[in-house]
Amino acid sequence: MANPYSEHDQAIQPPHEPYYVPATSIWPIVGAVALFLIALGAGASVGGLFGGQGPWILLAGVGILLLMVVGWFRDVIRESMGGLYSHQMDRSFRQGMSWFIFSEVMFFAAFFGALFYARMIAVPWLGGAGNNAMTHAVLWPDFIAQWPLVATPGGTITEAMGALGLPLYNTLILLTSSITVHIAHTALEQDNRPRLTLFLLLTVLLGALFVYLQGVEYVHAYHDMGLTLDAGIYGNTFFMLTGFHGMHVTLGTVILFVVWLRVLRGHFSSEKHFAFQAGAWYWHFVDVVWLGLFVFVYIL
């Protein structure tokens, strides 16, 4: 059968880009088992099921999850360093990371929505705003609608966490870490490995310092201020927003630490370093979220 394309048409056709299909992996099912055990263990711990073995089930789930992460990352790194990935795979990774960060934006948007609902709707409603004067008079006539809500309708008294001190220090730490990770990224693009190693390590240390200081802040809140998870809607939203953000900072610090170890082993080049870029994207994301938290949780 004759070729429907002329020699000229064949000459201008772009070459087919290789598409890498990874081998069958056990890690997805391992991760699913880990998440199941984590959920089961957490529920059993709260409900006192399985003869008090809930914490051990939870710990086993966390251990299996860590095993999955290490094993899966190891396989991906080996595939990347083996030259198996094409430009198509690079685009796929970028799209995946972009959608992941978008899902995280929606995650925090839900919690910020809960905060704004409590501040702008629920608390004024309980205080008799609008047409709810009768509700206020009948339910809690002594309730004062103000934010932070340090005196709940149920009688719980707490103290609001101010913006000065540890929260301000942590803000400066995260802003500085955004600068150091950007300098490290620029150094990688310029093939300046010593500067890359130094400033990426500084970013990791700043992230660890942030998590440590947040732990100190929590201890102070619990023991000295009476600010706990049981301290009404203010305590709930405070620990929910700052706690989940601290978890994300911890994850980002671990990611950048793994990237730093790979830098020490000579991985990445000025042209191919998406793993570093993904970690930097994630780090800038948690920095921006913290700025929102600092304004709406600590200042306003």
C-alpha positions as protocol buffer text, in pm:
chain_id: "A"
residue {
  index: 1
  type: MET
  ca { x: 0 y: 0 z: 0 }
}
residue {
  index: 2
  type: ALA
  ca { x: 136 y: 340 z: -95 }
}
residue {
  index: 3
  type: ASN
  ca { x: 239 y: 581 z: 179 }
}
residue {
  index: 4
  type: PRO
  ca { x: -27 y: 858 z: 190 }
}
residue {
  index: 5
  type: TYR
  ca { x: 238 y: 1112 z: 293 }
}
residue {
  index: 6
  type: SER
  ca { x: 498 y: 1248 z: 55 }
}
residue {
  index: 7
  type: GLU
  ca { x: 865 y: 1255 z: 152 }
}
residue {
  index: 8
  type: HIS
  ca { x: 827 y: 1627 z: 224 }
}
residue {
  index: 9
  type: ASP
  ca { x: 530 y: 1563 z: 454 }
}
residue {
  index: 10
  type: GLN
  ca { x: 723 y: 1294 z: 640 }
}
residue {
  index: 11
  type: ALA
  ca { x: 1019 y: 1528 z: 680 }
}
residue {
  index: 12
  type: ILE
  ca { x: 812 y: 1795 z: 854 }
}
residue {
  index: 13
  type: GLN
  ca { x: 629 y: 1554 z: 1083 }
}
residue {
  index: 14
  type: PRO
  ca { x: 757 y: 1595 z: 1440 }
}
residue {
  index: 15
  type: PRO
  ca { x: 917 y: 1284 z: 1586 }
}
residue {
  index: 16
  type: HIS
  ca { x: 705 y: 1084 z: 1824 }
}
residue {
  index: 17
  type: GLU
  ca { x: 783 y: 1166 z: 2184 }
}
residue {
  index: 18
  type: PRO
  ca { x: 863 y: 861 z: 2394 }
}
residue {
  index: 19
  type: TYR
  ca { x: 601 y: 785 z: 2658 }
}
residue {
  index: 20
  type: TYR
  ca { x: 714 y: 605 z: 2971 }
}
residue {
  index: 21
  type: VAL
  ca { x: 471 y: 356 z: 3121 }
}
residue {
  index: 22
  type: PRO
  ca { x: 587 y: 261 z: 3473 }
}
residue {
  index: 23
  type: ALA
  ca { x: 585 y: -98 z: 3583 }
}
residue {
  index: 24
  type: THR
  ca { x: 313 y: -231 z: 3811 }
}
residue {
  index: 25
  type: SER
  ca { x: 368 y: -94 z: 4160 }
}
residue {
  index: 26
  type: ILE
  ca { x: 266 y: -225 z: 4500 }
}
residue {
  index: 27
  type: TRP
  ca { x: 281 y: 117 z: 4665 }
}
residue {
  index: 28
  type: PRO
  ca { x: -75 y: 238 z: 4591 }
}
residue {
  index: 29
  type: ILE
  ca { x: -231 y: -61 z: 4770 }
}
residue {
  index: 30
  type: VAL
  ca { x: 20 y: -23 z: 5053 }
}
residue {
  index: 31
  type: GLY
  ca { x: -84 y: 340 z: 5090 }
}
residue {
  index: 32
  type: ALA
  ca { x: -452 y: 243 z: 5090 }
}
residue {
  index: 33
  type: VAL
  ca { x: -392 y: -9 z: 5368 }
}
residue {
  index: 34
  type: ALA
  ca { x: -199 y: 253 z: 5566 }
}
residue {
  index: 35
  type: LEU
  ca { x: -479 y: 509 z: 5537 }
}
residue {
  index: 36
  type: PHE
  ca { x: -736 y: 249 z: 5639 }
}
residue {
  index: 37
  type: LEU
  ca { x: -537 y: 162 z: 5951 }
}
residue {
  index: 38
  type: ILE
  ca { x: -491 y: 530 z: 6034 }
}
residue {
  index: 39
  type: ALA
  ca { x: -865 y: 594 z: 6010 }
}
residue {
  index: 40
  type: LEU
  ca { x: -946 y: 277 z: 6203 }
}
residue {
  index: 41
  type: GLY
  ca { x: -689 y: 349 z: 6471 }
}
residue {
  index: 42
  type: ALA
  ca { x: -799 y: 710 z: 6513 }
}
residue {
  index: 43
  type: GLY
  ca { x: -1163 y: 608 z: 6546 }
}
residue {
  index: 44
  type: ALA
  ca { x: -1079 y: 328 z: 6789 }
}
residue {
  index: 45
  type: SER
  ca { x: -866 y: 562 z: 6999 }
}
residue {
  index: 46
  type: VAL
  ca { x: -1146 y: 815 z: 7033 }
}
residue {
  index: 47
  type: GLY
  ca { x: -1415 y: 553 z: 7091 }
}
residue {
  index: 48
  type: GLY
  ca { x: -1211 y: 324 z: 7314 }
}
residue {
  index: 49
  type: LEU
  ca { x: -1264 y: 22 z: 7088 }
}
residue {
  index: 50
  type: PHE
  ca { x: -1058 y: -297 z: 7042 }
}
residue {
  index: 51
  type: GLY
  ca { x: -957 y: -312 z: 7405 }
}
residue {
  index: 52
  type: GLY
  ca { x: -759 y: 11 z: 7397 }
}
residue {
  index: 53
  type: GLN
  ca { x: -546 y: -99 z: 7099 }
}
residue {
  index: 54
  type: GLY
  ca { x: -651 y: 200 z: 6888 }
}
residue {
  index: 55
  type: PRO
  ca { x: -326 y: 397 z: 6934 }
}
residue {
  index: 56
  type: TRP
  ca { x: -121 y: 94 z: 6827 }
}
residue {
  index: 57
  type: ILE
  ca { x: -335 y: 51 z: 6514 }
}
residue {
  index: 58
  type: LEU
  ca { x: -291 y: 420 z: 6439 }
}
residue {
  index: 59
  type: LEU
  ca { x: 86 y: 394 z: 6490 }
}
residue {
  index: 60
  type: ALA
  ca { x: 102 y: 92 z: 6259 }
}
residue {
  index: 61
  type: GLY
  ca { x: -85 y: 286 z: 5992 }
}
residue {
  index: 62
  type: VAL
  ca { x: 153 y: 580 z: 6019 }
}
residue {
  index: 63
  type: GLY
  ca { x: 453 y: 344 z: 5997 }
}
residue {
  index: 64
  type: ILE
  ca { x: 318 y: 173 z: 5686 }
}
residue {
  index: 65
  type: LEU
  ca { x: 243 y: 512 z: 5531 }
}
residue {
  index: 66
  type: LEU
  ca { x: 602 y: 625 z: 5588 }
}
residue {
  index: 67
  type: LEU
  ca { x: 724 y: 300 z: 5433 }
}
residue {
  index: 68
  type: MET
  ca { x: 505 y: 366 z: 5130 }
}
residue {
  index: 69
  type: VAL
  ca { x: 634 y: 722 z: 5091 }
}
residue {
  index: 70
  type: VAL
  ca { x: 1000 y: 616 z: 5114 }
}
residue {
  index: 71
  type: GLY
  ca { x: 953 y: 325 z: 4874 }
}
residue {
  index: 72
  type: TRP
  ca { x: 754 y: 520 z: 4618 }
}
residue {
  index: 73
  type: PHE
  ca { x: 990 y: 817 z: 4625 }
}
residue {
  index: 74
  type: ARG
  ca { x: 1284 y: 579 z: 4583 }
}
residue {
  index: 75
  type: ASP
  ca { x: 1128 y: 426 z: 4272 }
}
residue {
  index: 76
  type: VAL
  ca { x: 1045 y: 765 z: 4119 }
}
residue {
  index: 77
  type: ILE
  ca { x: 1397 y: 896 z: 4185 }
}
residue {
  index: 78
  type: ARG
  ca { x: 1550 y: 585 z: 4026 }
}
residue {
  index: 79
  type: GLU
  ca { x: 1330 y: 623 z: 3719 }
}
residue {
  index: 80
  type: SER
  ca { x: 1418 y: 991 z: 3687 }
}
residue {
  index: 81
  type: MET
  ca { x: 1792 y: 941 z: 3730 }
}
residue {
  index: 82
  type: GLY
  ca { x: 1777 y: 647 z: 3487 }
}
residue {
  index: 83
  type: GLY
  ca { x: 1667 y: 881 z: 3209 }
}
residue {
  index: 84
  type: LEU
  ca { x: 1328 y: 713 z: 3165 }
}
residue {
  index: 85
  type: TYR
  ca { x: 1124 y: 1032 z: 3181 }
}
residue {
  index: 86
  type: SER
  ca { x: 1044 y: 1240 z: 2872 }
}
residue {
  index: 87
  type: HIS
  ca { x: 910 y: 1592 z: 2832 }
}
residue {
  index: 88
  type: GLN
  ca { x: 562 y: 1444 z: 2839 }
}
residue {
  index: 89
  type: MET
  ca { x: 624 y: 1304 z: 3185 }
}
residue {
  index: 90
  type: ASP
  ca { x: 761 y: 1639 z: 3295 }
}
residue {
  index: 91
  type: ARG
  ca { x: 440 y: 1809 z: 3181 }
}
residue {
  index: 92
  type: SER
  ca { x: 239 y: 1541 z: 3360 }
}
residue {
  index: 93
  type: PHE
  ca { x: 427 y: 1602 z: 3686 }
}
residue {
  index: 94
  type: ARG
  ca { x: 372 y: 1977 z: 3655 }
}
residue {
  index: 95
  type: GLN
  ca { x: 1 y: 1936 z: 3594 }
}
residue {
  index: 96
  type: GLY
  ca { x: -28 y: 1695 z: 3885 }
}
residue {
  index: 97
  type: MET
  ca { x: 152 y: 1930 z: 4125 }
}
residue {
  index: 98
  type: SER
  ca { x: -55 y: 2224 z: 4003 }
}
residue {
  index: 99
  type: TRP
  ca { x: -380 y: 2038 z: 4070 }
}
residue {
  index: 100
  type: PHE
  ca { x: -251 y: 1924 z: 4408 }
}
residue {
  index: 101
  type: ILE
  ca { x: -175 y: 2282 z: 4515 }
}
residue {
  index: 102
  type: PHE
  ca { x: -517 y: 2389 z: 4384 }
}
residue {
  index: 103
  type: SER
  ca { x: -680 y: 2122 z: 4601 }
}
residue {
  index: 104
  type: GLU
  ca { x: -485 y: 2257 z: 4898 }
}
residue {
  index: 105
  type: VAL
  ca { x: -611 y: 2607 z: 4820 }
}
residue {
  index: 106
  type: MET
  ca { x: -967 y: 2474 z: 4832 }
}
residue {
  index: 107
  type: PHE
  ca { x: -884 y: 2290 z: 5156 }
}
residue {
  index: 108
  type: PHE
  ca { x: -780 y: 2607 z: 5334 }
}
residue {
  index: 109
  type: ALA
  ca { x: -1059 y: 2805 z: 5168 }
}
residue {
  index: 110
  type: ALA
  ca { x: -1308 y: 2580 z: 5349 }
}
residue {
  index: 111
  type: PHE
  ca { x: -1146 y: 2649 z: 5686 }
}
residue {
  index: 112
  type: PHE
  ca { x: -1121 y: 3022 z: 5621 }
}
residue {
  index: 113
  type: GLY
  ca { x: -1488 y: 3005 z: 5524 }
}
residue {
  index: 114
  type: ALA
  ca { x: -1569 y: 2849 z: 5861 }
}
residue {
  index: 115
  type: LEU
  ca { x: -1377 y: 3127 z: 6034 }
}
residue {
  index: 116
  type: PHE
  ca { x: -1557 y: 3401 z: 5841 }
}
residue {
  index: 117
  type: TYR
  ca { x: -1895 y: 3236 z: 5898 }
}
residue {
  index: 118
  type: ALA
  ca { x: -1837 y: 3225 z: 6272 }
}
residue {
  index: 119
  type: ARG
  ca { x: -1713 y: 3585 z: 6287 }
}
residue {
  index: 120
  type: MET
  ca { x: -1950 y: 3753 z: 6043 }
}
residue {
  index: 121
  type: ILE
  ca { x: -2272 y: 3548 z: 6080 }
}
residue {
  index: 122
  type: ALA
  ca { x: -2293 y: 3311 z: 6378 }
}
residue {
  index: 123
  type: VAL
  ca { x: -2153 y: 3535 z: 6653 }
}
residue {
  index: 124
  type: PRO
  ca { x: -2352 y: 3847 z: 6550 }
}
residue {
  index: 125
  type: TRP
  ca { x: -2664 y: 3630 z: 6519 }
}
residue {
  index: 126
  type: LEU
  ca { x: -2621 y: 3504 z: 6875 }
}
residue {
  index: 127
  type: GLY
  ca { x: -2572 y: 3862 z: 6985 }
}
residue {
  index: 128
  type: GLY
  ca { x: -2908 y: 3968 z: 6846 }
}
residue {
  index: 129
  type: ALA
  ca { x: -2802 y: 4118 z: 6514 }
}
residue {
  index: 130
  type: GLY
  ca { x: -3068 y: 4172 z: 6253 }
}
residue {
  index: 131
  type: ASN
  ca { x: -3404 y: 4025 z: 6352 }
}
residue {
  index: 132
  type: ASN
  ca { x: -3260 y: 3796 z: 6620 }
}
residue {
  index: 133
  type: ALA
  ca { x: -3308 y: 4017 z: 6925 }
}
residue {
  index: 134
  type: MET
  ca { x: -3563 y: 3776 z: 7067 }
}
residue {
  index: 135
  type: THR
  ca { x: -3326 y: 3481 z: 7024 }
}
residue {
  index: 136
  type: HIS
  ca { x: -3054 y: 3674 z: 7203 }
}
residue {
  index: 137
  type: ALA
  ca { x: -3284 y: 3775 z: 7487 }
}
residue {
  index: 138
  type: VAL
  ca { x: -3419 y: 3423 z: 7538 }
}
residue {
  index: 139
  type: LEU
  ca { x: -3104 y: 3214 z: 7496 }
}
residue {
  index: 140
  type: TRP
  ca { x: -2809 y: 3421 z: 7621 }
}
residue {
  index: 141
  type: PRO
  ca { x: -2912 y: 3771 z: 7728 }
}
residue {
  index: 142
  type: ASP
  ca { x: -2566 y: 3838 z: 7877 }
}
residue {
  index: 143
  type: PHE
  ca { x: -2380 y: 3727 z: 7565 }
}
residue {
  index: 144
  type: ILE
  ca { x: -2157 y: 3994 z: 7406 }
}
residue {
  index: 145
  type: ALA
  ca { x: -2101 y: 3947 z: 7033 }
}
residue {
  index: 146
  type: GLN
  ca { x: -1732 y: 4026 z: 6981 }
}
residue {
  index: 147
  type: TRP
  ca { x: -1432 y: 3866 z: 6817 }
}
residue {
  index: 148
  type: PRO
  ca { x: -1214 y: 3706 z: 6939 }
}
residue {
  index: 149
  type: LEU
  ca { x: -1486 y: 3528 z: 7131 }
}
residue {
  index: 150
  type: VAL
  ca { x: -1304 y: 3486 z: 7461 }
}
residue {
  index: 151
  type: ALA
  ca { x: -1628 y: 3440 z: 7660 }
}
residue {
  index: 152
  type: THR
  ca { x: -1858 y: 3177 z: 7509 }
}
residue {
  index: 153
  type: PRO
  ca { x: -2234 y: 3154 z: 7571 }
}
residue {
  index: 154
  type: GLY
  ca { x: -2163 y: 2840 z: 7773 }
}
residue {
  index: 155
  type: GLY
  ca { x: -1942 y: 3031 z: 8014 }
}
residue {
  index: 156
  type: THR
  ca { x: -1597 y: 2924 z: 7894 }
}
residue {
  index: 157
  type: ILE
  ca { x: -1340 y: 3199 z: 7946 }
}
residue {
  index: 158
  type: THR
  ca { x: -1014 y: 3208 z: 7755 }
}
residue {
  index: 159
  type: GLU
  ca { x: -759 y: 3458 z: 7628 }
}
residue {
  index: 160
  type: ALA
  ca { x: -692 y: 3564 z: 7270 }
}
residue {
  index: 161
  type: MET
  ca { x: -352 y: 3501 z: 7113 }
}
residue {
  index: 162
  type: GLY
  ca { x: -194 y: 3830 z: 7011 }
}
residue {
  index: 163
  type: ALA
  ca { x: 0 y: 3896 z: 6693 }
}
residue {
  index: 164
  type: LEU
  ca { x: 319 y: 4010 z: 6864 }
}
residue {
  index: 165
  type: GLY
  ca { x: 579 y: 3771 z: 6998 }
}
residue {
  index: 166
  type: LEU
  ca { x: 600 y: 3419 z: 6855 }
}
residue {
  index: 167
  type: PRO
  ca { x: 340 y: 3471 z: 6575 }
}
residue {
  index: 168
  type: LEU
  ca { x: 531 y: 3773 z: 6446 }
}
residue {
  index: 169
  type: TYR
  ca { x: 864 y: 3590 z: 6473 }
}
residue {
  index: 170
  type: ASN
  ca { x: 721 y: 3295 z: 6280 }
}
residue {
  index: 171
  type: THR
  ca { x: 592 y: 3531 z: 6012 }
}
residue {
  index: 172
  type: LEU
  ca { x: 939 y: 3680 z: 5967 }
}
residue {
  index: 173
  type: ILE
  ca { x: 1087 y: 3329 z: 5960 }
}
residue {
  index: 174
  type: LEU
  ca { x: 856 y: 3212 z: 5681 }
}
residue {
  index: 175
  type: LEU
  ca { x: 905 y: 3529 z: 5478 }
}
residue {
  index: 176
  type: THR
  ca { x: 1281 y: 3483 z: 5509 }
}
residue {
  index: 177
  type: SER
  ca { x: 1250 y: 3119 z: 5405 }
}
residue {
  index: 178
  type: SER
  ca { x: 1072 y: 3224 z: 5086 }
}
residue {
  index: 179
  type: ILE
  ca { x: 1373 y: 3439 z: 5002 }
}
residue {
  index: 180
  type: THR
  ca { x: 1624 y: 3164 z: 5079 }
}
residue {
  index: 181
  type: VAL
  ca { x: 1441 y: 2902 z: 4870 }
}
residue {
  index: 182
  type: HIS
  ca { x: 1424 y: 3151 z: 4580 }
}
residue {
  index: 183
  type: ILE
  ca { x: 1798 y: 3215 z: 4608 }
}
residue {
  index: 184
  type: ALA
  ca { x: 1855 y: 2838 z: 4609 }
}
residue {
  index: 185
  type: HIS
  ca { x: 1638 y: 2801 z: 4299 }
}
residue {
  index: 186
  type: THR
  ca { x: 1830 y: 3075 z: 4119 }
}
residue {
  index: 187
  type: ALA
  ca { x: 2159 y: 2911 z: 4219 }
}
residue {
  index: 188
  type: LEU
  ca { x: 2040 y: 2580 z: 4073 }
}
residue {
  index: 189
  type: GLU
  ca { x: 1951 y: 2746 z: 3743 }
}
residue {
  index: 190
  type: GLN
  ca { x: 2302 y: 2898 z: 3740 }
}
residue {
  index: 191
  type: ASP
  ca { x: 2469 y: 2566 z: 3832 }
}
residue {
  index: 192
  type: ASN
  ca { x: 2604 y: 2720 z: 4151 }
}
residue {
  index: 193
  type: ARG
  ca { x: 2599 y: 2408 z: 4367 }
}
residue {
  index: 194
  type: PRO
  ca { x: 2761 y: 2555 z: 4683 }
}
residue {
  index: 195
  type: ARG
  ca { x: 2509 y: 2839 z: 4702 }
}
residue {
  index: 196
  type: LEU
  ca { x: 2225 y: 2597 z: 4623 }
}
residue {
  index: 197
  type: THR
  ca { x: 2330 y: 2362 z: 4903 }
}
residue {
  index: 198
  type: LEU
  ca { x: 2371 y: 2643 z: 5157 }
}
residue {
  index: 199
  type: PHE
  ca { x: 2045 y: 2831 z: 5096 }
}
residue {
  index: 200
  type: LEU
  ca { x: 1835 y: 2518 z: 5060 }
}
residue {
  index: 201
  type: LEU
  ca { x: 1968 y: 2398 z: 5396 }
}
residue {
  index: 202
  type: LEU
  ca { x: 1886 y: 2738 z: 5546 }
}
residue {
  index: 203
  type: THR
  ca { x: 1529 y: 2701 z: 5418 }
}
residue {
  index: 204
  type: VAL
  ca { x: 1496 y: 2359 z: 5582 }
}
residue {
  index: 205
  type: LEU
  ca { x: 1631 y: 2493 z: 5911 }
}
residue {
  index: 206
  type: LEU
  ca { x: 1394 y: 2789 z: 5902 }
}
residue {
  index: 207
  type: GLY
  ca { x: 1102 y: 2554 z: 5842 }
}
residue {
  index: 208
  type: ALA
  ca { x: 1205 y: 2337 z: 6136 }
}
residue {
  index: 209
  type: LEU
  ca { x: 1241 y: 2648 z: 6353 }
}
residue {
  index: 210
  type: PHE
  ca { x: 890 y: 2760 z: 6257 }
}
residue {
  index: 211
  type: VAL
  ca { x: 742 y: 2423 z: 6360 }
}
residue {
  index: 212
  type: TYR
  ca { x: 933 y: 2430 z: 6690 }
}
residue {
  index: 213
  type: LEU
  ca { x: 818 y: 2783 z: 6776 }
}
residue {
  index: 214
  type: GLN
  ca { x: 460 y: 2693 z: 6691 }
}
residue {
  index: 215
  type: GLY
  ca { x: 487 y: 2405 z: 6938 }
}
residue {
  index: 216
  type: VAL
  ca { x: 612 y: 2649 z: 7201 }
}
residue {
  index: 217
  type: GLU
  ca { x: 317 y: 2876 z: 7120 }
}
residue {
  index: 218
  type: TYR
  ca { x: 72 y: 2587 z: 7165 }
}
residue {
  index: 219
  type: VAL
  ca { x: 219 y: 2496 z: 7504 }
}
residue {
  index: 220
  type: HIS
  ca { x: 188 y: 2860 z: 7612 }
}
residue {
  index: 221
  type: ALA
  ca { x: -172 y: 2876 z: 7485 }
}
residue {
  index: 222
  type: TYR
  ca { x: -276 y: 2560 z: 7670 }
}
residue {
  index: 223
  type: HIS
  ca { x: -102 y: 2617 z: 8002 }
}
residue {
  index: 224
  type: ASP
  ca { x: -94 y: 2994 z: 8041 }
}
residue {
  index: 225
  type: MET
  ca { x: -387 y: 3132 z: 7842 }
}
residue {
  index: 226
  type: GLY
  ca { x: -658 y: 2868 z: 7875 }
}
residue {
  index: 227
  type: LEU
  ca { x: -677 y: 2861 z: 7495 }
}
residue {
  index: 228
  type: THR
  ca { x: -762 y: 2500 z: 7408 }
}
residue {
  index: 229
  type: LEU
  ca { x: -967 y: 2305 z: 7157 }
}
residue {
  index: 230
  type: ASP
  ca { x: -1252 y: 2315 z: 7411 }
}
residue {
  index: 231
  type: ALA
  ca { x: -1246 y: 2694 z: 7439 }
}
residue {
  index: 232
  type: GLY
  ca { x: -1540 y: 2757 z: 7208 }
}
residue {
  index: 233
  type: ILE
  ca { x: -1543 y: 2856 z: 6842 }
}
residue {
  index: 234
  type: TYR
  ca { x: -1238 y: 3081 z: 6878 }
}
residue {
  index: 235
  type: GLY
  ca { x: -1022 y: 2800 z: 7015 }
}
residue {
  index: 236
  type: ASN
  ca { x: -1160 y: 2558 z: 6756 }
}
residue {
  index: 237
  type: THR
  ca { x: -1084 y: 2780 z: 6457 }
}
residue {
  index: 238
  type: PHE
  ca { x: -748 y: 2892 z: 6598 }
}
residue {
  index: 239
  type: PHE
  ca { x: -610 y: 2540 z: 6637 }
}
residue {
  index: 240
  type: MET
  ca { x: -780 y: 2411 z: 6324 }
}
residue {
  index: 241
  type: LEU
  ca { x: -627 y: 2673 z: 6097 }
}
residue {
  index: 242
  type: THR
  ca { x: -284 y: 2705 z: 6257 }
}
residue {
  index: 243
  type: GLY
  ca { x: -259 y: 2330 z: 6324 }
}
residue {
  index: 244
  type: PHE
  ca { x: -331 y: 2226 z: 5967 }
}
residue {
  index: 245
  type: HIS
  ca { x: -93 y: 2493 z: 5843 }
}
residue {
  index: 246
  type: GLY
  ca { x: 177 y: 2366 z: 6078 }
}
residue {
  index: 247
  type: MET
  ca { x: 123 y: 2017 z: 5938 }
}
residue {
  index: 248
  type: HIS
  ca { x: 175 y: 2155 z: 5587 }
}
residue {
  index: 249
  type: VAL
  ca { x: 492 y: 2337 z: 5693 }
}
residue {
  index: 250
  type: THR
  ca { x: 618 y: 2009 z: 5839 }
}
residue {
  index: 251
  type: LEU
  ca { x: 544 y: 1829 z: 5512 }
}
residue {
  index: 252
  type: GLY
  ca { x: 712 y: 2105 z: 5311 }
}
residue {
  index: 253
  type: THR
  ca { x: 1019 y: 2091 z: 5535 }
}
residue {
  index: 254
  type: VAL
  ca { x: 1045 y: 1714 z: 5485 }
}
residue {
  index: 255
  type: ILE
  ca { x: 1012 y: 1757 z: 5106 }
}
residue {
  index: 256
  type: LEU
  ca { x: 1285 y: 2022 z: 5092 }
}
residue {
  index: 257
  type: PHE
  ca { x: 1507 y: 1811 z: 5319 }
}
residue {
  index: 258
  type: VAL
  ca { x: 1476 y: 1516 z: 5080 }
}
residue {
  index: 259
  type: VAL
  ca { x: 1554 y: 1751 z: 4790 }
}
residue {
  index: 260
  type: TRP
  ca { x: 1859 y: 1878 z: 4981 }
}
residue {
  index: 261
  type: LEU
  ca { x: 1983 y: 1521 z: 5030 }
}
residue {
  index: 262
  type: ARG
  ca { x: 1944 y: 1467 z: 4657 }
}
residue {
  index: 263
  type: VAL
  ca { x: 2143 y: 1784 z: 4590 }
}
residue {
  index: 264
  type: LEU
  ca { x: 2425 y: 1645 z: 4803 }
}
residue {
  index: 265
  type: ARG
  ca { x: 2423 y: 1332 z: 4585 }
}
residue {
  index: 266
  type: GLY
  ca { x: 2460 y: 1542 z: 4271 }
}
residue {
  index: 267
  type: HIS
  ca { x: 2102 y: 1515 z: 4148 }
}
residue {
  index: 268
  type: PHE
  ca { x: 1932 y: 1786 z: 3938 }
}
residue {
  index: 269
  type: SER
  ca { x: 2070 y: 2013 z: 3670 }
}
residue {
  index: 270
  type: SER
  ca { x: 1992 y: 2362 z: 3553 }
}
residue {
  index: 271
  type: GLU
  ca { x: 1757 y: 2217 z: 3289 }
}
residue {
  index: 272
  type: LYS
  ca { x: 1600 y: 1924 z: 3476 }
}
residue {
  index: 273
  type: HIS
  ca { x: 1499 y: 1987 z: 3837 }
}
residue {
  index: 274
  type: PHE
  ca { x: 1123 y: 1964 z: 3863 }
}
residue {
  index: 275
  type: ALA
  ca { x: 1137 y: 1792 z: 4204 }
}
residue {
  index: 276
  type: PHE
  ca { x: 1306 y: 2105 z: 4338 }
}
residue {
  index: 277
  type: GLN
  ca { x: 1051 y: 2327 z: 4164 }
}
residue {
  index: 278
  type: ALA
  ca { x: 761 y: 2128 z: 4308 }
}
residue {
  index: 279
  type: GLY
  ca { x: 901 y: 2167 z: 4660 }
}
residue {
  index: 280
  type: ALA
  ca { x: 955 y: 2540 z: 4604 }
}
residue {
  index: 281
  type: TRP
  ca { x: 600 y: 2585 z: 4471 }
}
residue {
  index: 282
  type: TYR
  ca { x: 461 y: 2409 z: 4777 }
}
residue {
  index: 283
  type: TRP
  ca { x: 677 y: 2617 z: 5011 }
}
residue {
  index: 284
  type: HIS
  ca { x: 563 y: 2946 z: 4859 }
}
residue {
  index: 285
  type: PHE
  ca { x: 204 y: 2823 z: 4891 }
}
residue {
  index: 286
  type: VAL
  ca { x: 232 y: 2758 z: 5266 }
}
residue {
  index: 287
  type: ASP
  ca { x: 399 y: 3098 z: 5308 }
}
residue {
  index: 288
  type: VAL
  ca { x: 107 y: 3275 z: 5140 }
}
residue {
  index: 289
  type: VAL
  ca { x: -143 y: 3082 z: 5351 }
}
residue {
  index: 290
  type: TRP
  ca { x: 41 y: 3186 z: 5666 }
}
residue {
  index: 291
  type: LEU
  ca { x: 16 y: 3553 z: 5571 }
}
residue {
  index: 292
  type: GLY
  ca { x: -361 y: 3509 z: 5550 }
}
residue {
  index: 293
  type: LEU
  ca { x: -362 y: 3335 z: 5887 }
}
residue {
  index: 294
  type: PHE
  ca { x: -149 y: 3601 z: 6048 }
}
residue {
  index: 295
  type: VAL
  ca { x: -387 y: 3874 z: 5932 }
}
residue {
  index: 296
  type: PHE
  ca { x: -724 y: 3710 z: 5995 }
}
residue {
  index: 297
  type: VAL
  ca { x: -643 y: 3492 z: 6296 }
}
residue {
  index: 298
  type: TYR
  ca { x: -390 y: 3697 z: 6490 }
}
residue {
  index: 299
  type: ILE
  ca { x: -441 y: 4062 z: 6390 }
}
residue {
  index: 300
  type: LEU
  ca { x: -807 y: 4118 z: 6297 }
}
